[in-house]
Coordinates of C-alpha atoms in Angstrom, one line a residue:
M270 CA -28.3 75.9 26.3
A271 CA -24.6 77.1 25.7
A272 CA -24.9 76.1 21.7
A273 CA -28.2 78.7 21.4
L274 CA -27.1 81.4 23.4
F275 CA -23.8 81.4 21.2
E276 CA -25.7 81.2 17.8
A277 CA -28.4 83.8 19.5
A278 CA -25.5 86.4 21.0
G279 CA -22.6 85.4 17.9
G280 CA -20.0 84.2 20.3
G281 CA -19.2 84.3 24.1
V282 CA -16.8 83.3 26.4
L283 CA -17.6 79.5 28.3
F284 CA -16.5 79.0 31.5
T285 CA -16.8 75.5 32.8
L286 CA -14.6 72.4 34.8
G287 CA -11.7 71.1 33.1
S288 CA -10.1 67.5 33.5
E289 CA -6.9 66.4 32.3
A290 CA -7.2 65.4 28.7
L291 CA -8.9 68.8 27.8
P292 CA -6.4 72.3 27.5
L293 CA -7.5 75.3 29.6
Y294 CA -8.3 77.7 27.2
Q295 CA -9.3 77.2 23.6
R296 CA -10.6 79.2 21.2
L297 CA -13.2 78.3 18.5
A298 CA -13.4 80.5 15.7
A299 CA -17.0 81.2 13.7
G300 CA -17.9 77.8 11.7
S301 CA -15.3 75.3 13.2
S302 CA -15.3 72.3 14.2
G303 CA -16.6 72.3 18.6
G304 CA -13.7 69.3 18.8
A305 CA -14.0 68.9 22.5
A306 CA -16.6 71.8 22.6
E307 CA -18.7 69.6 20.7
G308 CA -22.1 71.7 19.2
L309 CA -20.7 75.2 19.2
E310 CA -19.3 75.1 16.0
R311 CA -22.5 76.5 14.5
C312 CA -21.9 79.9 16.3
S313 CA -21.7 82.8 13.9
G314 CA -18.9 84.3 16.7
A315 CA -15.7 83.0 18.7
V316 CA -16.0 81.3 21.3
E317 CA -13.8 81.1 24.2
V318 CA -13.9 78.0 26.4
L319 CA -12.0 78.6 29.8
R320 CA -12.2 75.6 32.0
F321 CA -11.2 75.5 35.9
G322 CA -8.6 73.4 36.9
G323 CA -8.1 70.2 34.8
G324 CA -5.0 69.0 35.9
D325 CA -4.6 71.5 38.6
P326 CA -2.8 69.0 42.2
G327 CA -3.7 71.5 44.2
L328 CA -7.4 72.2 43.4
R329 CA -7.5 68.2 43.6
R330 CA -5.5 68.5 47.6
L331 CA -9.1 70.6 48.1
P332 CA -10.7 68.5 51.0
N333 CA -14.7 68.7 49.9
L334 CA -17.1 69.4 47.4
L335 CA -17.6 72.8 48.8
D336 CA -14.4 73.8 49.0
R337 CA -13.7 73.2 44.9
A338 CA -17.2 75.2 44.2
L339 CA -16.5 78.5 46.2
A340 CA -12.6 77.9 44.4
F341 CA -14.6 77.7 41.2
G342 CA -16.6 80.8 42.2
A343 CA -13.3 82.6 42.8
R344 CA -12.4 82.2 39.5
L345 CA -15.5 83.1 37.6
A346 CA -14.9 86.8 40.2
Q347 CA -11.7 86.8 38.0
V348 CA -13.0 86.0 34.6
M349 CA -16.1 88.7 35.0
A350 CA -13.3 91.3 35.6
S351 CA -11.5 90.6 32.3
Q352 CA -15.2 90.3 30.2
P353 CA -16.5 94.1 31.2
R354 CA -19.3 93.1 27.7
L355 CA -21.0 90.7 28.3
E356 CA -24.7 91.0 27.4
I357 CA -26.4 87.8 29.0
C358 CA -25.1 86.2 31.7
Q359 CA -25.9 82.9 32.4
F360 CA -25.5 80.2 35.8
R361 CA -26.7 76.9 36.8
D362 CA -25.8 77.1 40.3
P363 CA -25.0 79.6 43.2
W364 CA -21.2 79.8 43.2
S365 CA -21.4 80.7 39.4
G366 CA -23.9 83.0 40.8
L367 CA -22.7 84.9 43.2
P368 CA -19.9 86.8 41.4
I369 CA -21.8 86.9 38.2
L370 CA -24.7 89.3 40.1
T371 CA -22.1 90.7 42.2
C372 CA -20.4 91.9 39.7
P373 CA -20.5 96.1 39.7
W374 CA -19.3 96.2 35.9
R375 CA -22.2 93.5 34.7
R376 CA -24.6 94.5 32.3
G377 CA -27.6 92.7 30.4
A378 CA -29.5 90.0 31.3
A379 CA -28.7 87.4 34.0
I380 CA -30.4 83.9 33.4
Y381 CA -30.4 81.3 36.5
E382 CA -30.7 78.0 34.7
I383 CA -32.1 75.8 37.5
N384 CA -31.6 72.1 36.7
G385 CA -30.9 70.9 40.5
L386 CA -30.6 72.9 43.5
P387 CA -27.8 72.1 45.7
S388 CA -29.6 72.4 49.1
I389 CA -31.8 69.7 47.9
E390 CA -29.3 67.6 46.0
L391 CA -26.6 67.4 48.2
L392 CA -28.1 65.2 50.7
D393 CA -27.8 62.2 48.4
A394 CA -24.2 62.4 48.7
Y395 CA -24.1 64.5 52.3
P396 CA -26.6 62.9 54.5
R397 CA -25.5 64.1 57.4
L398 CA -25.2 67.9 55.9
P399 CA -25.7 70.1 58.6
A400 CA -28.9 72.1 58.5
S401 CA -27.1 75.3 59.2
L402 CA -25.4 74.9 55.8
R403 CA -27.6 73.5 53.7
A404 CA -30.0 76.9 55.1
R405 CA -26.9 79.0 53.7
L406 CA -26.9 76.7 50.8
R407 CA -30.6 77.9 50.1
A408 CA -29.9 81.4 50.9
A409 CA -27.2 81.5 48.3
E410 CA -29.9 79.8 46.0
E411 CA -32.9 82.6 46.8
F412 CA -30.3 85.1 46.5
C413 CA -29.3 84.1 43.2
W414 CA -32.9 83.3 42.0
S415 CA -34.2 86.8 43.8
A416 CA -31.5 89.0 41.7
A417 CA -31.4 87.2 38.5
D418 CA -33.8 88.8 35.8
W419 CA -34.8 85.2 35.2
V420 CA -34.8 81.7 35.6
L421 CA -34.3 78.9 33.0
T422 CA -36.1 75.4 34.0
P423 CA -37.2 72.2 31.6
S424 CA -40.0 71.2 33.0
R425 CA -43.4 72.8 33.9
T426 CA -43.0 70.2 37.7
M427 CA -39.7 72.3 38.5
R428 CA -41.3 75.5 37.6
D429 CA -44.7 75.1 39.8
N430 CA -42.0 73.5 42.8
L431 CA -39.6 76.8 42.7
V432 CA -42.8 78.8 42.4
A433 CA -43.9 76.9 45.7
L434 CA -40.3 78.1 47.1
G435 CA -40.9 81.7 46.3
V436 CA -39.1 82.5 43.1
P437 CA -41.4 84.7 41.3
A438 CA -43.8 83.4 38.7
A439 CA -43.4 86.0 36.4
K440 CA -39.8 85.1 35.7
I441 CA -39.4 82.1 34.8
R442 CA -39.1 80.0 31.4
V443 CA -39.7 77.0 30.7
V444 CA -37.6 75.1 27.8
A445 CA -38.0 71.5 27.9
N446 CA -35.3 69.0 27.4
G447 CA -35.2 67.6 24.1
A448 CA -33.7 64.2 22.4
E449 CA -32.8 63.2 18.9
P450 CA -33.0 59.3 17.5
P451 CA -29.7 57.9 18.6
A452 CA -28.0 56.4 15.8
G453 CA -29.1 53.1 14.4
S454 CA -32.5 53.2 16.2
A455 CA -35.5 52.5 14.2
A456 CA -36.7 56.0 14.7
A457 CA -33.5 57.1 12.9
G458 CA -33.6 54.6 10.0
G459 CA -31.4 52.0 11.6
P460 CA -31.3 48.9 12.5
A461 CA -27.6 49.4 14.5
A462 CA -26.0 46.4 14.8
R463 CA -27.0 44.5 18.3
P464 CA -24.1 45.3 20.8
G465 CA -21.6 42.7 21.3
G466 CA -22.4 40.2 24.1
A467 CA -25.5 41.2 24.6
P468 CA -28.3 38.9 26.0
R469 CA -31.0 37.8 23.5
R470 CA -33.5 40.1 25.5
Y471 CA -32.2 42.8 28.4
L472 CA -33.6 45.5 29.9
L473 CA -32.2 49.0 30.1
Y474 CA -31.4 51.7 32.9
F475 CA -28.7 53.8 31.7
G476 CA -27.8 57.2 33.5
A477 CA -26.5 58.1 37.0
L478 CA -26.6 55.7 40.1
Q479 CA -27.3 58.6 42.9
G480 CA -29.6 57.1 45.4
W481 CA -32.5 59.0 43.8
Q482 CA -32.2 56.9 40.3
G483 CA -33.8 54.2 42.2
V484 CA -30.9 51.5 40.9
D485 CA -31.3 49.1 44.1
V486 CA -35.6 49.2 43.4
L487 CA -34.5 47.9 39.7
L488 CA -32.3 45.0 40.6
R489 CA -34.9 43.9 43.6
A490 CA -37.5 43.7 40.5
F491 CA -35.2 41.9 38.0
G492 CA -34.8 39.5 40.8
L493 CA -38.4 38.6 41.1
L494 CA -38.0 37.9 37.0
R495 CA -36.0 35.0 37.1
D496 CA -37.8 33.0 35.1
F497 CA -37.5 35.0 32.3
E498 CA -34.4 32.8 31.7
E499 CA -33.2 34.7 28.7
L500 CA -33.8 38.2 30.2
G501 CA -30.6 40.2 31.2
L502 CA -30.5 43.3 32.7
V503 CA -27.8 46.2 31.1
I504 CA -26.6 49.1 33.5
C505 CA -24.7 51.6 31.9
A506 CA -23.5 54.2 33.7
A507 CA -21.0 57.0 34.1
G508 CA -18.2 55.8 35.9
R509 CA -17.6 52.7 38.8
T510 CA -18.2 55.0 41.9
R511 CA -18.1 53.9 45.2
R512 CA -22.2 53.7 44.6
A513 CA -22.0 51.6 41.6
R514 CA -19.6 48.7 43.3
A515 CA -22.4 48.8 46.4
L516 CA -24.6 48.0 43.2
E517 CA -23.4 45.5 41.9
R518 CA -22.8 43.3 45.5
L519 CA -26.7 43.8 45.7
A520 CA -27.2 42.7 42.4
E521 CA -25.1 39.5 43.1
R522 CA -27.2 39.0 46.2
V523 CA -30.9 39.6 44.6
A524 CA -30.8 39.1 40.7
P525 CA -29.8 36.0 38.8
A526 CA -26.2 35.2 38.6
G527 CA -24.6 36.2 35.6
R528 CA -27.3 38.2 34.2
V529 CA -26.5 41.9 35.3
L530 CA -24.3 43.4 32.6
W531 CA -22.5 46.7 34.0
H532 CA -20.8 49.1 31.7
F533 CA -19.0 52.6 32.5
G534 CA -17.9 55.4 30.8
L535 CA -19.4 54.4 26.9
N536 CA -19.4 57.4 24.6
D537 CA -23.1 58.4 22.4
A538 CA -22.0 56.0 19.9
E539 CA -21.1 53.3 22.4
L540 CA -24.5 54.1 24.5
A541 CA -27.1 53.9 21.1
P542 CA -26.9 50.6 20.0
W543 CA -27.8 49.7 23.7
V544 CA -30.8 51.8 24.1
A545 CA -32.1 50.7 20.6
H546 CA -32.1 47.0 20.7
A547 CA -33.7 47.3 24.6
E548 CA -37.0 45.9 25.0
L549 CA -37.6 47.9 28.1
S550 CA -36.1 51.2 29.4
V551 CA -36.7 51.7 33.3
A552 CA -36.5 54.7 34.9
P553 CA -37.1 53.7 38.8
L554 CA -36.4 56.9 40.5
T555 CA -37.9 57.1 44.1
E556 CA -39.8 59.1 46.4
C557 CA -37.2 61.7 47.9
P558 CA -37.2 65.0 48.3
R559 CA -35.1 65.7 44.6
N560 CA -38.1 64.6 42.9
L561 CA -40.8 65.8 44.9
E562 CA -40.1 68.9 46.0
Q563 CA -37.3 69.7 43.2
G564 CA -38.4 67.3 40.1
C565 CA -36.5 66.6 37.2
L566 CA -37.0 66.1 33.3
P567 CA -34.7 63.0 33.1
L568 CA -32.9 62.8 29.6
K569 CA -32.8 58.7 29.5
V570 CA -36.8 59.0 29.4
L571 CA -36.7 61.2 26.5
E572 CA -33.7 59.4 24.6
S573 CA -35.4 56.0 25.3
M574 CA -38.6 57.6 23.7
A575 CA -37.0 59.1 21.0
A576 CA -35.5 55.8 20.1
G577 CA -38.9 53.9 19.7
V578 CA -37.8 52.3 23.7
P579 CA -40.8 52.4 25.4
V580 CA -40.2 53.2 28.9
V581 CA -41.2 52.0 32.4
A582 CA -41.1 55.0 35.1
S583 CA -42.2 55.6 38.7
D584 CA -45.3 57.2 38.9
L585 CA -44.0 61.0 40.3
P586 CA -45.1 64.9 38.8
S587 CA -42.1 65.0 36.8
L588 CA -42.8 62.0 34.8
R589 CA -46.6 62.5 34.2
E590 CA -45.9 65.6 32.4
V591 CA -44.4 63.0 29.9
I592 CA -45.7 59.3 30.0
D593 CA -48.8 59.2 29.5
D594 CA -49.9 55.9 32.0
G595 CA -50.7 53.0 29.7
V596 CA -50.9 55.0 26.0
D597 CA -46.6 55.9 25.5
G598 CA -45.1 54.3 28.1
R599 CA -45.8 52.6 32.3
L600 CA -46.0 54.6 35.5
V601 CA -45.8 52.7 38.9
R602 CA -45.4 53.3 42.2
P603 CA -41.9 54.5 43.4
D604 CA -40.0 52.2 46.1
R605 CA -42.0 49.1 45.0
P606 CA -39.7 46.6 43.2
S607 CA -43.0 43.7 43.2
E608 CA -44.9 46.4 41.7
L609 CA -42.3 47.7 39.2
A610 CA -41.3 43.8 38.5
R611 CA -45.1 43.0 37.4
A612 CA -45.3 45.7 35.4
L613 CA -42.5 45.0 33.4
R614 CA -43.8 41.3 33.3
V615 CA -46.9 42.3 31.2
L616 CA -44.9 44.2 29.0
L617 CA -42.1 41.3 28.5
E618 CA -45.4 38.8 27.8
S619 CA -47.3 41.1 25.6
P620 CA -45.3 42.1 22.1
R621 CA -47.5 43.6 20.7
A622 CA -48.4 45.8 23.1
R623 CA -45.2 47.1 23.6
L624 CA -44.5 48.2 20.2
E625 CA -47.5 50.2 20.0
M626 CA -46.5 51.5 22.9
A627 CA -42.8 52.2 21.2
A628 CA -44.8 53.6 18.2
R629 CA -46.9 56.4 20.3
A630 CA -43.9 57.2 22.4
R631 CA -41.4 58.0 19.4
H632 CA -44.1 60.0 18.0
K633 CA -44.6 62.2 21.1
A634 CA -40.7 62.4 21.7
A635 CA -40.8 63.5 17.4
E636 CA -43.4 66.2 18.0
R637 CA -42.6 67.8 21.6
Y638 CA -39.1 67.5 23.1
G639 CA -37.1 67.2 19.7
W640 CA -34.1 69.2 20.3
A641 CA -34.5 71.2 17.3
R642 CA -37.9 72.7 18.7
S643 CA -35.8 73.6 22.2
M644 CA -33.3 75.3 20.2
D645 CA -35.3 77.5 18.3
E646 CA -37.2 78.5 21.1
L647 CA -34.0 79.0 23.2
R648 CA -33.0 81.2 20.0
S649 CA -35.9 83.1 19.7
W650 CA -35.9 84.1 23.4
Y651 CA -32.4 84.7 23.6
G652 CA -32.4 86.9 20.7
A653 CA -35.2 89.0 22.7
L654 CA -33.0 89.3 25.9
P655 CA -30.6 92.4 24.8
G656 CA -34.0 95.1 23.9
R657 CA -35.2 93.9 27.6
A658 CA -31.8 93.9 29.6
R659 CA -30.9 96.7 32.6

C-alpha cells in the first residue's frame, strides 16, 4: 500500500513502528534501494521513514498495549504538526486515525485502510477486555470511518461486514491482497532445493498463531493421520510466543512424536522452499467473531495458491471468496478436527487430483490476485484522489 501510494504521489512520509535494529529516521532518495523499507525504491520522489519507539526503554516500560498505542498516536500528532502539506493521509487503526482526522491543517483525502478492527481482534489477546472499553474502541473506529473520505479494505466479505456495522457503502473501495509465486516454486520456474531436514511428505501451516487461526484444530487433525508414517506437519510462525509454547505442548500430547516441526522467524527467502515442497497448505481458521463479524483475506492462502500448492481451509465467507471447493482447493467446516483430517486424507491419497487442483489454484492466483494487478489498481485510484480532495 505504501509503495503504491508514494509512487503515485511522488514521495511522502511513512510513520511506522520501529525496532532496535532499525534507525528512527531514514530518508530514501528517489530510485534508491529500499533497504529496511523494502518496496519503496521505485518512488519518483523522496520518502521519509519515521519509526516510533525502537530501542526507547521508556516505551518498553509502558505497561500494556493500549498505553503504547496511545503513545503512538500522540507522537503521530506531533508528526502531523510538522507536515502541513500532505495531500493524502492513509492510516490502519483508530490510534493513527484520530490525530490525522482531527488535525486542523490537514488537507486532501483521508483513507482508513481496514484490515482488522481492534474492538474485535483484541478479544483474542485479552479475553477479559471490559465491555466498556470495547465500546470506546468501537466508538473510535466509528468516528474514523465516518470522518474519513474513503475506506479501503482487501475483500468483499470485509466490505459487506463493514456495511453491516454502519460504514457507508459508497465510500468503501475493495482492493484485494496479492501474491506472487515464491522463488523456486514451480510457478516461478523452480524447482527450489528441498529445505534441510524436511520430511519426505509434509503438510504446512505458516502465519501467525492467534487463537482465531485454528492451529490447535490442525494439530488434533494431524494426530488422526498417524497412519501416514512418512507424513510430517511443518509450522512456520513469526516468533516463539507464549501461545506458541502452549501449541508445542498440545502437539506433544496429540500428534505422533517427532513429526511436528516448528520454525520461527523465517524470512521470505527461507520460507519459500517450505511452501514450494509442501503436499498441502492448511488454513484452519475458527468460527469466531474475528472471522465471521470481520473476515479477512489470508495472505497465506493466496501465497500458497500462487506457489501451486493446494489449500485446505475452513468453510468461511472470506475463504469462499477465494477458493472454489473441490476445484482449486478444499473447504471444510471449521473447528472439526475429524472433518479436516478426512479432507486431508482424501487429497493425500489422490496425487492426480492434488496436482490438478494445484494447477487450477496457480492459474486463479495469477489471473486474479497478482500484486501487479493490485498495485496498478491502487496507483490509478490514488492518482485520481487529489482532484476529489476537500
